[in-house]
PDB file of C-alpha atoms in Angstrom:
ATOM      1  CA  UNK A   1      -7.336  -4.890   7.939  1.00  0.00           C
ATOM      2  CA  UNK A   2      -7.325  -3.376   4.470  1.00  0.00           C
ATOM      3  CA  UNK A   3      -9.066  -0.448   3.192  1.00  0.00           C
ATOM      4  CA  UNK A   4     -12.622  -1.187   1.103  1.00  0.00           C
ATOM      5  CA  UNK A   5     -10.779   0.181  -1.875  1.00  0.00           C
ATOM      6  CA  UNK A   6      -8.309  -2.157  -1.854  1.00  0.00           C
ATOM      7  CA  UNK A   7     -11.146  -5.210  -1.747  1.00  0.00           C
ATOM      8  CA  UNK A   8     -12.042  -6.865  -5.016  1.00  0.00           C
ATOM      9  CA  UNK A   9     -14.865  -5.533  -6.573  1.00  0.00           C
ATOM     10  CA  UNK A  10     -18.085  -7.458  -7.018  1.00  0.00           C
ATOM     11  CA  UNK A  11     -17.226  -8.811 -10.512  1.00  0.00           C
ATOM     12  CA  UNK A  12     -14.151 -10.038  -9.013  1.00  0.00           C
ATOM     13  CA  UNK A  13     -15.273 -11.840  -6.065  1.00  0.00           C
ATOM     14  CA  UNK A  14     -18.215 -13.427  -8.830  1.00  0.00           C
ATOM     15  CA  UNK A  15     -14.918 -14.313 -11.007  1.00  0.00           C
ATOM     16  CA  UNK A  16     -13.277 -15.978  -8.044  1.00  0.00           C
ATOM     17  CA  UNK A  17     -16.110 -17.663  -6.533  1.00  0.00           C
ATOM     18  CA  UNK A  18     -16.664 -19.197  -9.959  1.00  0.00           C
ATOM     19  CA  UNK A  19     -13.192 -20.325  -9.653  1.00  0.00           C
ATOM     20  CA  UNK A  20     -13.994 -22.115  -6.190  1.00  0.00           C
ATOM     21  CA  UNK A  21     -16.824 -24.269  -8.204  1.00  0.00           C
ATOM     22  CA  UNK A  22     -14.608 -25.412 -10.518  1.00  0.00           C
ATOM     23  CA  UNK A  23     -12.485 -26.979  -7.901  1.00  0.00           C
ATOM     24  CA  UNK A  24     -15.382 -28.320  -6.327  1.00  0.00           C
ATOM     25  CA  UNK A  25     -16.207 -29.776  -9.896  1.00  0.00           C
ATOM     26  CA  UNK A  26     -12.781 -31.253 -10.183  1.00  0.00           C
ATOM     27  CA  UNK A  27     -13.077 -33.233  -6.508  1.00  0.00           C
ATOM     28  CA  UNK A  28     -16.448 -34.845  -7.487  1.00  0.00           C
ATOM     29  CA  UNK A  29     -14.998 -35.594 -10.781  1.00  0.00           C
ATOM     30  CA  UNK A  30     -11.790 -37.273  -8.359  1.00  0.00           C
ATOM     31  CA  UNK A  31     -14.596 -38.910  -6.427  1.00  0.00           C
ATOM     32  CA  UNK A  32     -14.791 -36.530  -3.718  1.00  0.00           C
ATOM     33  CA  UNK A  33     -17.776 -34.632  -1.988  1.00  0.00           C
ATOM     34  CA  UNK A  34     -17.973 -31.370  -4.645  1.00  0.00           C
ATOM     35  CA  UNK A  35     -16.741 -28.672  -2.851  1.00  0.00           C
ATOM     36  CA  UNK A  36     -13.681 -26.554  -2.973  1.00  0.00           C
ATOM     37  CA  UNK A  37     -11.922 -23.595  -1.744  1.00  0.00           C
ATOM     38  CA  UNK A  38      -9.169 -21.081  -3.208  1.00  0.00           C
ATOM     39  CA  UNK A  39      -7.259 -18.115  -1.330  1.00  0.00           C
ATOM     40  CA  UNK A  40      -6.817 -14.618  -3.428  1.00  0.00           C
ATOM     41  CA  UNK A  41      -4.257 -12.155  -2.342  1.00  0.00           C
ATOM     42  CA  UNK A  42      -5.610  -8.338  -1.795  1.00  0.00           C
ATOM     43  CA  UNK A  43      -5.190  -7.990  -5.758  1.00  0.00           C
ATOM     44  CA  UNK A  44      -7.184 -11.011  -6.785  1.00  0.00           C
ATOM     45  CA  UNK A  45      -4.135 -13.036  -7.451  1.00  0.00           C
ATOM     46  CA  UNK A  46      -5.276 -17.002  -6.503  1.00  0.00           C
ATOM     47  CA  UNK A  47      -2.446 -17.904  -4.054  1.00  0.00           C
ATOM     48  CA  UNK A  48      -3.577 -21.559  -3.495  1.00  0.00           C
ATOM     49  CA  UNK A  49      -6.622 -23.671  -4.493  1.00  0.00           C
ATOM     50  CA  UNK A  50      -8.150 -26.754  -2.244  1.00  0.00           C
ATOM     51  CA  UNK A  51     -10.895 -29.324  -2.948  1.00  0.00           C
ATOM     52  CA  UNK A  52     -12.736 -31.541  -0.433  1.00  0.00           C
ATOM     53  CA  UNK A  53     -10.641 -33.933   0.991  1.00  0.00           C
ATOM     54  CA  UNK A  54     -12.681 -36.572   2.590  1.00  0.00           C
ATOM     55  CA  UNK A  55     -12.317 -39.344  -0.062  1.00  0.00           C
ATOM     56  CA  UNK A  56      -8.734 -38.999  -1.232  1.00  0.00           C
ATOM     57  CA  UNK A  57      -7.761 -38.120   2.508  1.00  0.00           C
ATOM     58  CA  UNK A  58      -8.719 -41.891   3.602  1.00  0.00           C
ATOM     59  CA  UNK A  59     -12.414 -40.800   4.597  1.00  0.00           C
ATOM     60  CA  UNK A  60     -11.049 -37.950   7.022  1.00  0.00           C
ATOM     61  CA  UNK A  61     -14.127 -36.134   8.026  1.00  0.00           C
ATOM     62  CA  UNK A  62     -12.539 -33.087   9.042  1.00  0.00           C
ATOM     63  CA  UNK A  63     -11.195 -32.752   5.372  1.00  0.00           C
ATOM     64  CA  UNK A  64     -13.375 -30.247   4.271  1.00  0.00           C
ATOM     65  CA  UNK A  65     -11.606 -27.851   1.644  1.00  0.00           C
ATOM     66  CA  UNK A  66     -11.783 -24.482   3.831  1.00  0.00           C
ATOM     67  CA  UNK A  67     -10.106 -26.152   7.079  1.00  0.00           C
ATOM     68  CA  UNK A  68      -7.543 -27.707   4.573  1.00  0.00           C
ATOM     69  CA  UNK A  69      -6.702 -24.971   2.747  1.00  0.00           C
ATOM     70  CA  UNK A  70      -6.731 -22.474   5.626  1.00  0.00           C
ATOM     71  CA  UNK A  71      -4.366 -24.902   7.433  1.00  0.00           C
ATOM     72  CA  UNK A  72      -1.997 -24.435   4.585  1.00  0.00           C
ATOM     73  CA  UNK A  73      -2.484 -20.822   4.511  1.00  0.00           C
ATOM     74  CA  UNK A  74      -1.502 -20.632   7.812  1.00  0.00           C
ATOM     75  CA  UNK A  75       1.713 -22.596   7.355  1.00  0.00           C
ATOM     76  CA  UNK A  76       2.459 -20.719   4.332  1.00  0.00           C
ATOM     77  CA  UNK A  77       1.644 -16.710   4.869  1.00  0.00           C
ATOM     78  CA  UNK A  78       2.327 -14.558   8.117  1.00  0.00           C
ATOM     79  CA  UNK A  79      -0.923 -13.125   9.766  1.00  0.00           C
ATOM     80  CA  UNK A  80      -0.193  -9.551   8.339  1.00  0.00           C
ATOM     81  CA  UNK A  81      -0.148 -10.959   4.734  1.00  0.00           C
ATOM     82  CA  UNK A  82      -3.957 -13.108   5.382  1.00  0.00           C
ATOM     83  CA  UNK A  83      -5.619 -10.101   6.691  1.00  0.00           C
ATOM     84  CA  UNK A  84      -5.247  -8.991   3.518  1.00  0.00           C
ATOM     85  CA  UNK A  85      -6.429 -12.043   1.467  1.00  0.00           C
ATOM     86  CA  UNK A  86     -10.158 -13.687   0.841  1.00  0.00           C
ATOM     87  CA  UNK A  87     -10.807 -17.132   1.001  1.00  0.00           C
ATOM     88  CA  UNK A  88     -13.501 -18.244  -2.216  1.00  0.00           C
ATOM     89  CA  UNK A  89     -15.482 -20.845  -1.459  1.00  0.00           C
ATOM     90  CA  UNK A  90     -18.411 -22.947  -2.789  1.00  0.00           C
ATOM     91  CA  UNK A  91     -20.597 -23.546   0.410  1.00  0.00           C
ATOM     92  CA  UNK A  92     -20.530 -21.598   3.584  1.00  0.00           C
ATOM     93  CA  UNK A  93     -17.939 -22.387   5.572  1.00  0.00           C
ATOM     94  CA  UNK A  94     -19.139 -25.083   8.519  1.00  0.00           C
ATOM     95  CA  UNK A  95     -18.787 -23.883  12.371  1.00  0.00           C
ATOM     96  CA  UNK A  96     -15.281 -26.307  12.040  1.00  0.00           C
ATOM     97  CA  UNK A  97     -14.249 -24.549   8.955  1.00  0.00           C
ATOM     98  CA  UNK A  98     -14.961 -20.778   9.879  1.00  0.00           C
ATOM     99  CA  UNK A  99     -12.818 -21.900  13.219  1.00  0.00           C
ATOM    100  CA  UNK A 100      -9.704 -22.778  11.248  1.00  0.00           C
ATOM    101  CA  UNK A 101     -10.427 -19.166   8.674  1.00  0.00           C
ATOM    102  CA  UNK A 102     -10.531 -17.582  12.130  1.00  0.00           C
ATOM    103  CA  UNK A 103      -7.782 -19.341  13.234  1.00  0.00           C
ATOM    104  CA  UNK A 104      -5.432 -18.913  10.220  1.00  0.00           C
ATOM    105  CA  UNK A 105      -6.594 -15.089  10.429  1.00  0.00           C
ATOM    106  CA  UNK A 106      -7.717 -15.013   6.668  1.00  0.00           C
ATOM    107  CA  UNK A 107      -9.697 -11.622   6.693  1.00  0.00           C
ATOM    108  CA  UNK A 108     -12.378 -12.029   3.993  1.00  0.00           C
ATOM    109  CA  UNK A 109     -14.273 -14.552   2.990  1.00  0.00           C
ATOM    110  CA  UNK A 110     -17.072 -15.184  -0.194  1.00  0.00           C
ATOM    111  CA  UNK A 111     -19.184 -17.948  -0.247  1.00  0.00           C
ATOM    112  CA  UNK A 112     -21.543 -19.480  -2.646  1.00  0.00           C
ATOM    113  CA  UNK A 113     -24.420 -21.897  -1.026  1.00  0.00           C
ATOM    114  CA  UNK A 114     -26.024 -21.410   2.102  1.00  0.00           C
ATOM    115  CA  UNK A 115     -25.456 -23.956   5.168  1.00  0.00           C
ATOM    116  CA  UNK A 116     -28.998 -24.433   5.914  1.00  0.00           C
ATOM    117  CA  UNK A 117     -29.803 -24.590   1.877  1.00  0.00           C
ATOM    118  CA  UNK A 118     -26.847 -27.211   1.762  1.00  0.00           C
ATOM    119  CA  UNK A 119     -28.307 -29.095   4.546  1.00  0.00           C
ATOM    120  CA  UNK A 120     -31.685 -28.917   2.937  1.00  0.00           C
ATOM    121  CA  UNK A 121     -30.246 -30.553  -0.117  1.00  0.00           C
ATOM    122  CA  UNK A 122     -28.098 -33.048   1.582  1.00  0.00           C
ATOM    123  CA  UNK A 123     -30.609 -34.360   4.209  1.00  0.00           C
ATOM    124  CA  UNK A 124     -29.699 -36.419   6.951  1.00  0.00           C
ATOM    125  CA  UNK A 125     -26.428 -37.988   4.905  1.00  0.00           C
ATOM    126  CA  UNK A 126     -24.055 -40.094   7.561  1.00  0.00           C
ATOM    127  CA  UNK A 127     -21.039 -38.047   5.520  1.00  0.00           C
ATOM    128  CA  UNK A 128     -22.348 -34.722   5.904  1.00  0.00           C
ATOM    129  CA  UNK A 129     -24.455 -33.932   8.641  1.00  0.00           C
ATOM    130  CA  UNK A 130     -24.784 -30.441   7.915  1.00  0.00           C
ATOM    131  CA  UNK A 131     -24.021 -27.974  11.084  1.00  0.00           C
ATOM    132  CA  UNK A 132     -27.040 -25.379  10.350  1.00  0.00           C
ATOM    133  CA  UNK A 133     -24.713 -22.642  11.869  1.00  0.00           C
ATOM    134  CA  UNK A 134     -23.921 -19.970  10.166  1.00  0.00           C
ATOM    135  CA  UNK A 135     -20.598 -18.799  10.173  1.00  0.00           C
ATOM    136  CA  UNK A 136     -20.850 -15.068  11.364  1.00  0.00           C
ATOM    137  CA  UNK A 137     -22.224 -16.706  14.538  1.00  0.00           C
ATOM    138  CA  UNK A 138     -18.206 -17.765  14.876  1.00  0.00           C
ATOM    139  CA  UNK A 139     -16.975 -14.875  13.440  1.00  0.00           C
ATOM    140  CA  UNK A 140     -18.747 -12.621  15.599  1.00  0.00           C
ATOM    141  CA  UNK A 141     -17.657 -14.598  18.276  1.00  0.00           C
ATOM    142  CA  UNK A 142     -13.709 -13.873  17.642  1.00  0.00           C
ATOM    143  CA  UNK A 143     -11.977 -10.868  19.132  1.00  0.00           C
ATOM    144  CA  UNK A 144     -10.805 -10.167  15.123  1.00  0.00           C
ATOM    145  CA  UNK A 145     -12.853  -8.600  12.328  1.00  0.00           C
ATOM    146  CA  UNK A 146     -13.405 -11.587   9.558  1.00  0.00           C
ATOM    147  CA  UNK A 147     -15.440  -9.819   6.537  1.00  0.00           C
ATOM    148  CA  UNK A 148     -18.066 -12.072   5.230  1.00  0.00           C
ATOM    149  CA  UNK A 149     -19.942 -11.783   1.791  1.00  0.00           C
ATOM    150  CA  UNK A 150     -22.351 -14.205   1.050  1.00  0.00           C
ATOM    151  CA  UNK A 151     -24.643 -16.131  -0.271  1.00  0.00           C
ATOM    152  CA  UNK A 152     -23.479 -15.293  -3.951  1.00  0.00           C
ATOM    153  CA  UNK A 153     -24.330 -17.407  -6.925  1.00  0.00           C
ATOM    154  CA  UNK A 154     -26.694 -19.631  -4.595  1.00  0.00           C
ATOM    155  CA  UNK A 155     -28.180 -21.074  -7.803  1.00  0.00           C
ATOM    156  CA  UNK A 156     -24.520 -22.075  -9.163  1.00  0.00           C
ATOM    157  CA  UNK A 157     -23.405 -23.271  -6.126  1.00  0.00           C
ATOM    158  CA  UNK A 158     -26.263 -25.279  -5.317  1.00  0.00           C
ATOM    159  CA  UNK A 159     -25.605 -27.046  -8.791  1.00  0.00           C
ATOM    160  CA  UNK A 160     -22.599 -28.475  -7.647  1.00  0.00           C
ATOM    161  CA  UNK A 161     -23.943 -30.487  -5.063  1.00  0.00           C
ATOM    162  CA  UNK A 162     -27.206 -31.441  -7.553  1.00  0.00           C
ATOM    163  CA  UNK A 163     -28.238 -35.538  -7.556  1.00  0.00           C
ATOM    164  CA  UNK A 164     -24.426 -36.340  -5.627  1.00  0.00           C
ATOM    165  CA  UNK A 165     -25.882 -36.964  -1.983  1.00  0.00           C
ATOM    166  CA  UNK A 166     -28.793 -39.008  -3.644  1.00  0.00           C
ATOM    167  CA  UNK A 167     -25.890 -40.872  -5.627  1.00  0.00           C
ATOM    168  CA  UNK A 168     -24.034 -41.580  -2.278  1.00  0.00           C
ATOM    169  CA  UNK A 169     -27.341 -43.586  -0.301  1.00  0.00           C
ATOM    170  CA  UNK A 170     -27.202 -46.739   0.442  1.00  0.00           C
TER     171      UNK A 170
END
């Protein structure tokens, strides 16, 4: 695991979180749920970037941009190299999602919104029925360290996901 010092410093993991909501910005503006995901080497250097997936992956509920893009990080990077890296991502990672960032061994991870405040927002919606788990419950669980930082920039985050469920009803 890497040394504190070598962690980005608050204003960078703001920066970079920042950078998550504007892919979750550009999959509602593809017509996808608004949430996205991006991976940052030890040095803040974005490696990938990942929105939501469940529209333009043919309604795939498992498509959420965490699991994608930790699936990719995993194909991509040895486990040395993502022990070292954050994943940056606009809601808490879901019990599914924190899996596959335990999984891929990604070592850090900031998020913006809360799980239970998402749920709270998104109500009882038949494409997100929010898991109100929170994700150091499975990272605790694992026999690796996975740093967690989080909720930061609640208000922002929570922004992204502002009037869409309501938009989606039936």
């Amino acid at each position: 695991m890497n040394h504190p010092s070598q962690q980005p410093s608050a204003r960078d993991d703001e920066s970079l979180l920042r950078l998550s909501f504007a892919v979750a910005k550009r999959a509602r503006e593809g017509g996808d749920h608004p949430f996205g995901s991006i991976l940052a080497d030890k040095d803040g250097n974005v490696l990938m970037e990942q929105g939501n997936g469940y529209t333009s992956e043919g309604g795939d509920r498992t498509a959420h941009a965490e699991r994608i893009l930790a699936s990719r990080a995993a194909k991509t990077y040895d486990v040395e190299f993502l022990q070292g890296c954050t994943l940056y991502t606009s809601a808490e990672p879901c019990a599914m999602c924190a899996g596959a960032i335990y999984w891929a061994v990604i070592g850090r991870v900031v998020f913006g919104q809360t799980e239970k405040d998402l749920k709270a927002q998104t109500g009882d919606h038949e494409e997100n029925p929010t898991l109100d788990l929170p994700c150091h419950l499975v990272f605790e669980a694992g026999q690796r360290p996975t740093q967690l930082v989080g909720p930061l920039l609640e208000s922002e985050a929570a922004q992204l996901q502002i009037d869409f469920w309501d938009s989606r009803k039936k």
